[in-house]
């Protein structure tokens, strides 16, 4: 006889646990439980049968894996949260009794927790952490632009601003920026760091307010985790690049609103050489000071001399070619079994000789000057990331390396009409004639195109070209830069011929409404012979060409046949689906139809505009 299974002790009832049961088991509040789940990466699960998981109850609730909750029970952060709860009770009791000395000692010994072990658990390798910093960067830049309030302290905003500046400094130094896009929400950036594509959003410099319906406590918990994560990631990136982390801050430049320029990048090797002599251990031997560096150098000389004597005991000298490594080329040997010559293998030397398609020094030959109405943090980051030099007016902040009257300035980024200056000197007029005045979109479009575009299309006061997203849309999306014929899957000539045929149909008939109605009748009467004969008689009465009518009938028949076969296949496939799969399929079809409608409407507008342009051109020629 097998073991008897009790109800609620096996299966889904044992594998899942409700949120109230989890808080009771962990002996913590709901706020602390949410914080722990965010920090540890534990989220609610959806059981296959909620009634079985809830032991027969059908009340709506959230479920978690029982193993995840057992994993949380041994978390050191939970222990610190319990200590903080006891500390808060002791502190409130001491303040209520007026015991100020004990309250002060309690405040000095306030329990605090660290998240270093959580970062190590969630990200075993550095690539895993680097791959997951997209949301962290978005959160950091968002909080760096928020005003301080009782829920968001100024120290938190200052730390977020520092982390954002450190990330921008590294991207500018390593020239890792690849794409940018100016959207309504803000500026999207995409960088490539250690073969990982990282995309983040930076809001515009407007006054931001925290909405009342946003739970700031949840966002602050995420921010606490992200700050620790970015600290580890930035330390690794800076040390691998040979830079000192954190970069020192120049307080004078920071007070002058220098922004990212207030941070100074220093080489780690230079900083180690600048250690003062008082930090070095110095020992006096027979009146002479001997440092640790002298001892190390003496030991190194002794080992080198001993190796030389041991290696040349027989009097022979070591040839110079044996000590130096000679770089040999890879020689491909012919195969005995296959007489055909194989393709040559790529070596490191051949790969290095390949042309680089990415131009990270796009703006290196140019010097830009920002007008006062342009956003300095955005374009300073863009220009410096691609090797350009930049200056700005004193109203945008201090620390500008170039003045407005500098002769090396080649481009002026301006977002307002250029006004002629009365009584301008000949030198100033000549200086203005040498410079190119462009709108800010030119910078971003040049970066996305990978080359320097013509400045004439971006001159002040001109209508700018469409600013398209460089990150790629879904497959089959509408592309305003591609011809209409290529998007529809046909050639441009076929598209024009079909458009001309449509115009001929409209022009041949007595009325455009009759022609449209005739198409509908031909499509409806394509299957029935009697209806088809009636449609032919109506077409003859309307004066429509019989060849055009036959063409419409063939098109409608092909469409009906393809539609019927596709519908039959879809119905057969849907019969084999479950209810959940059917709902998901309907959602997918709804989104696809919506996208197709948007694309067709845009294409119709564009074709209408092109037809009007062709008509105007014909009228002008006539």
PDB file of N, CA and C in Angstrom, residues 232-270:
ATOM      1  N   UNK A 232      30.308  49.510  -8.271  1.00  0.00           N
ATOM      2  CA  UNK A 232      31.205  48.402  -8.622  1.00  0.00           C
ATOM      3  C   UNK A 232      31.573  48.429 -10.101  1.00  0.00           C
ATOM      4  N   UNK A 233      30.584  48.674 -10.968  1.00  0.00           N
ATOM      5  CA  UNK A 233      30.840  48.653 -12.414  1.00  0.00           C
ATOM      6  C   UNK A 233      31.792  49.773 -12.810  1.00  0.00           C
ATOM      7  N   UNK A 234      31.566  50.976 -12.287  1.00  0.00           N
ATOM      8  CA  UNK A 234      32.430  52.103 -12.642  1.00  0.00           C
ATOM      9  C   UNK A 234      33.848  51.902 -12.123  1.00  0.00           C
ATOM     10  N   UNK A 235      33.994  51.322 -10.942  1.00  0.00           N
ATOM     11  CA  UNK A 235      35.341  51.061 -10.413  1.00  0.00           C
ATOM     12  C   UNK A 235      36.104  50.110 -11.334  1.00  0.00           C
ATOM     13  N   UNK A 236      35.420  49.068 -11.812  1.00  0.00           N
ATOM     14  CA  UNK A 236      36.070  48.113 -12.707  1.00  0.00           C
ATOM     15  C   UNK A 236      36.437  48.770 -14.041  1.00  0.00           C
ATOM     16  N   UNK A 237      35.521  49.572 -14.596  1.00  0.00           N
ATOM     17  CA  UNK A 237      35.794  50.219 -15.881  1.00  0.00           C
ATOM     18  C   UNK A 237      36.941  51.217 -15.766  1.00  0.00           C
ATOM     19  N   UNK A 238      36.964  52.000 -14.714  1.00  0.00           N
ATOM     20  CA  UNK A 238      38.012  53.005 -14.553  1.00  0.00           C
ATOM     21  C   UNK A 238      39.365  52.347 -14.318  1.00  0.00           C
ATOM     22  N   UNK A 239      39.407  51.319 -13.484  1.00  0.00           N
ATOM     23  CA  UNK A 239      40.691  50.674 -13.198  1.00  0.00           C
ATOM     24  C   UNK A 239      41.233  49.940 -14.424  1.00  0.00           C
ATOM     25  N   UNK A 240      40.338  49.333 -15.224  1.00  0.00           N
ATOM     26  CA  UNK A 240      40.803  48.681 -16.451  1.00  0.00           C
ATOM     27  C   UNK A 240      41.339  49.695 -17.461  1.00  0.00           C
ATOM     28  N   UNK A 241      40.792  50.910 -17.436  1.00  0.00           N
ATOM     29  CA  UNK A 241      41.276  51.959 -18.334  1.00  0.00           C
ATOM     30  C   UNK A 241      42.497  52.690 -17.782  1.00  0.00           C
ATOM     31  N   UNK A 242      42.962  52.299 -16.588  1.00  0.00           N
ATOM     32  CA  UNK A 242      44.127  52.949 -15.993  1.00  0.00           C
ATOM     33  C   UNK A 242      43.837  54.311 -15.409  1.00  0.00           C
ATOM     34  N   UNK A 243      42.609  54.531 -14.910  1.00  0.00           N
ATOM     35  CA  UNK A 243      42.201  55.819 -14.351  1.00  0.00           C
ATOM     36  C   UNK A 243      41.923  55.679 -12.868  1.00  0.00           C
ATOM     37  N   UNK A 244      42.009  56.796 -12.193  1.00  0.00           N
ATOM     38  CA  UNK A 244      41.731  56.834 -10.757  1.00  0.00           C
ATOM     39  C   UNK A 244      40.222  56.920 -10.554  1.00  0.00           C
ATOM     40  N   UNK A 245      39.703  56.051  -9.653  1.00  0.00           N
ATOM     41  CA  UNK A 245      38.286  56.107  -9.319  1.00  0.00           C
ATOM     42  C   UNK A 245      38.140  56.263  -7.810  1.00  0.00           C
ATOM     43  N   UNK A 246      37.269  57.161  -7.365  1.00  0.00           N
ATOM     44  CA  UNK A 246      36.459  58.124  -8.137  1.00  0.00           C
ATOM     45  C   UNK A 246      37.296  59.285  -8.633  1.00  0.00           C
ATOM     46  N   UNK A 247      36.938  59.867  -9.777  1.00  0.00           N
ATOM     47  CA  UNK A 247      37.724  61.002 -10.288  1.00  0.00           C
ATOM     48  C   UNK A 247      37.610  62.202  -9.346  1.00  0.00           C
ATOM     49  N   UNK A 248      38.719  62.892  -9.097  1.00  0.00           N
ATOM     50  CA  UNK A 248      38.675  64.043  -8.194  1.00  0.00           C
ATOM     51  C   UNK A 248      37.785  65.163  -8.746  1.00  0.00           C
ATOM     52  N   UNK A 249      37.184  65.901  -7.839  1.00  0.00           N
ATOM     53  CA  UNK A 249      36.277  66.994  -8.195  1.00  0.00           C
ATOM     54  C   UNK A 249      36.953  68.330  -7.897  1.00  0.00           C
ATOM     55  N   UNK A 250      36.999  69.193  -8.900  1.00  0.00           N
ATOM     56  CA  UNK A 250      37.516  70.549  -8.727  1.00  0.00           C
ATOM     57  C   UNK A 250      36.395  71.427  -8.190  1.00  0.00           C
ATOM     58  N   UNK A 251      36.513  71.859  -6.946  1.00  0.00           N
ATOM     59  CA  UNK A 251      35.424  72.584  -6.296  1.00  0.00           C
ATOM     60  C   UNK A 251      35.194  73.951  -6.932  1.00  0.00           C
ATOM     61  N   UNK A 252      36.251  74.600  -7.391  1.00  0.00           N
ATOM     62  CA  UNK A 252      36.080  75.921  -8.012  1.00  0.00           C
ATOM     63  C   UNK A 252      35.287  75.811  -9.315  1.00  0.00           C
ATOM     64  N   UNK A 253      35.636  74.816 -10.127  1.00  0.00           N
ATOM     65  CA  UNK A 253      34.879  74.628 -11.368  1.00  0.00           C
ATOM     66  C   UNK A 253      33.448  74.178 -11.100  1.00  0.00           C
ATOM     67  N   UNK A 254      33.288  73.395 -10.045  1.00  0.00           N
ATOM     68  CA  UNK A 254      31.934  72.944  -9.711  1.00  0.00           C
ATOM     69  C   UNK A 254      31.069  74.111  -9.251  1.00  0.00           C
ATOM     70  N   UNK A 255      31.640  75.034  -8.514  1.00  0.00           N
ATOM     71  CA  UNK A 255      30.884  76.218  -8.098  1.00  0.00           C
ATOM     72  C   UNK A 255      30.561  77.117  -9.279  1.00  0.00           C
ATOM     73  N   UNK A 256      31.390  77.084 -10.323  1.00  0.00           N
ATOM     74  CA  UNK A 256      31.135  77.889 -11.520  1.00  0.00           C
ATOM     75  C   UNK A 256      30.240  77.177 -12.519  1.00  0.00           C
ATOM     76  N   UNK A 257      29.574  76.082 -12.098  1.00  0.00           N
ATOM     77  CA  UNK A 257      28.645  75.322 -12.940  1.00  0.00           C
ATOM     78  C   UNK A 257      29.346  74.754 -14.168  1.00  0.00           C
ATOM     79  N   UNK A 258      30.515  74.142 -13.949  1.00  0.00           N
ATOM     80  CA  UNK A 258      31.252  73.532 -15.058  1.00  0.00           C
ATOM     81  C   UNK A 258      30.674  72.191 -15.462  1.00  0.00           C
ATOM     82  N   UNK A 259      29.838  71.562 -14.609  1.00  0.00           N
ATOM     83  CA  UNK A 259      29.203  70.303 -14.965  1.00  0.00           C
ATOM     84  C   UNK A 259      30.192  69.155 -14.986  1.00  0.00           C
ATOM     85  N   UNK A 260      30.216  68.427 -16.096  1.00  0.00           N
ATOM     86  CA  UNK A 260      31.121  67.284 -16.229  1.00  0.00           C
ATOM     87  C   UNK A 260      32.576  67.734 -16.235  1.00  0.00           C
ATOM     88  N   UNK A 261      32.840  68.957 -16.701  1.00  0.00           N
ATOM     89  CA  UNK A 261      34.206  69.461 -16.732  1.00  0.00           C
ATOM     90  C   UNK A 261      34.809  69.704 -15.373  1.00  0.00           C
ATOM     91  N   UNK A 262      33.994  69.661 -14.301  1.00  0.00           N
ATOM     92  CA  UNK A 262      34.540  69.856 -12.958  1.00  0.00           C
ATOM     93  C   UNK A 262      35.291  68.633 -12.466  1.00  0.00           C
ATOM     94  N   UNK A 263      35.050  67.473 -13.063  1.00  0.00           N
ATOM     95  CA  UNK A 263      35.766  66.262 -12.675  1.00  0.00           C
ATOM     96  C   UNK A 263      37.054  66.154 -13.483  1.00  0.00           C
ATOM     97  N   UNK A 264      38.104  65.701 -12.821  1.00  0.00           N
ATOM     98  CA  UNK A 264      39.423  65.599 -13.431  1.00  0.00           C
ATOM     99  C   UNK A 264      39.786  64.125 -13.558  1.00  0.00           C
ATOM    100  N   UNK A 265      40.082  63.693 -14.771  1.00  0.00           N
ATOM    101  CA  UNK A 265      40.517  62.318 -14.997  1.00  0.00           C
ATOM    102  C   UNK A 265      42.024  62.223 -14.805  1.00  0.00           C
ATOM    103  N   UNK A 266      42.454  61.307 -13.939  1.00  0.00           N
ATOM    104  CA  UNK A 266      43.868  61.128 -13.645  1.00  0.00           C
ATOM    105  C   UNK A 266      44.274  59.694 -13.929  1.00  0.00           C
ATOM    106  N   UNK A 267      45.492  59.524 -14.461  1.00  0.00           N
ATOM    107  CA  UNK A 267      46.031  58.188 -14.673  1.00  0.00           C
ATOM    108  C   UNK A 267      46.444  57.583 -13.342  1.00  0.00           C
ATOM    109  N   UNK A 268      46.179  56.293 -13.192  1.00  0.00           N
ATOM    110  CA  UNK A 268      46.513  55.618 -11.941  1.00  0.00           C
ATOM    111  C   UNK A 268      48.015  55.539 -11.748  1.00  0.00           C
ATOM    112  N   UNK A 269      48.780  55.395 -12.834  1.00  0.00           N
ATOM    113  CA  UNK A 269      50.240  55.314 -12.712  1.00  0.00           C
ATOM    114  C   UNK A 269      50.823  56.633 -12.248  1.00  0.00           C
ATOM    115  N   UNK A 270      50.263  57.747 -12.757  1.00  0.00           N
ATOM    116  CA  UNK A 270      50.775  59.062 -12.349  1.00  0.00           C
ATOM    117  C   UNK A 270      50.443  59.351 -10.904  1.00  0.00           C
TER     118      UNK A 270
END
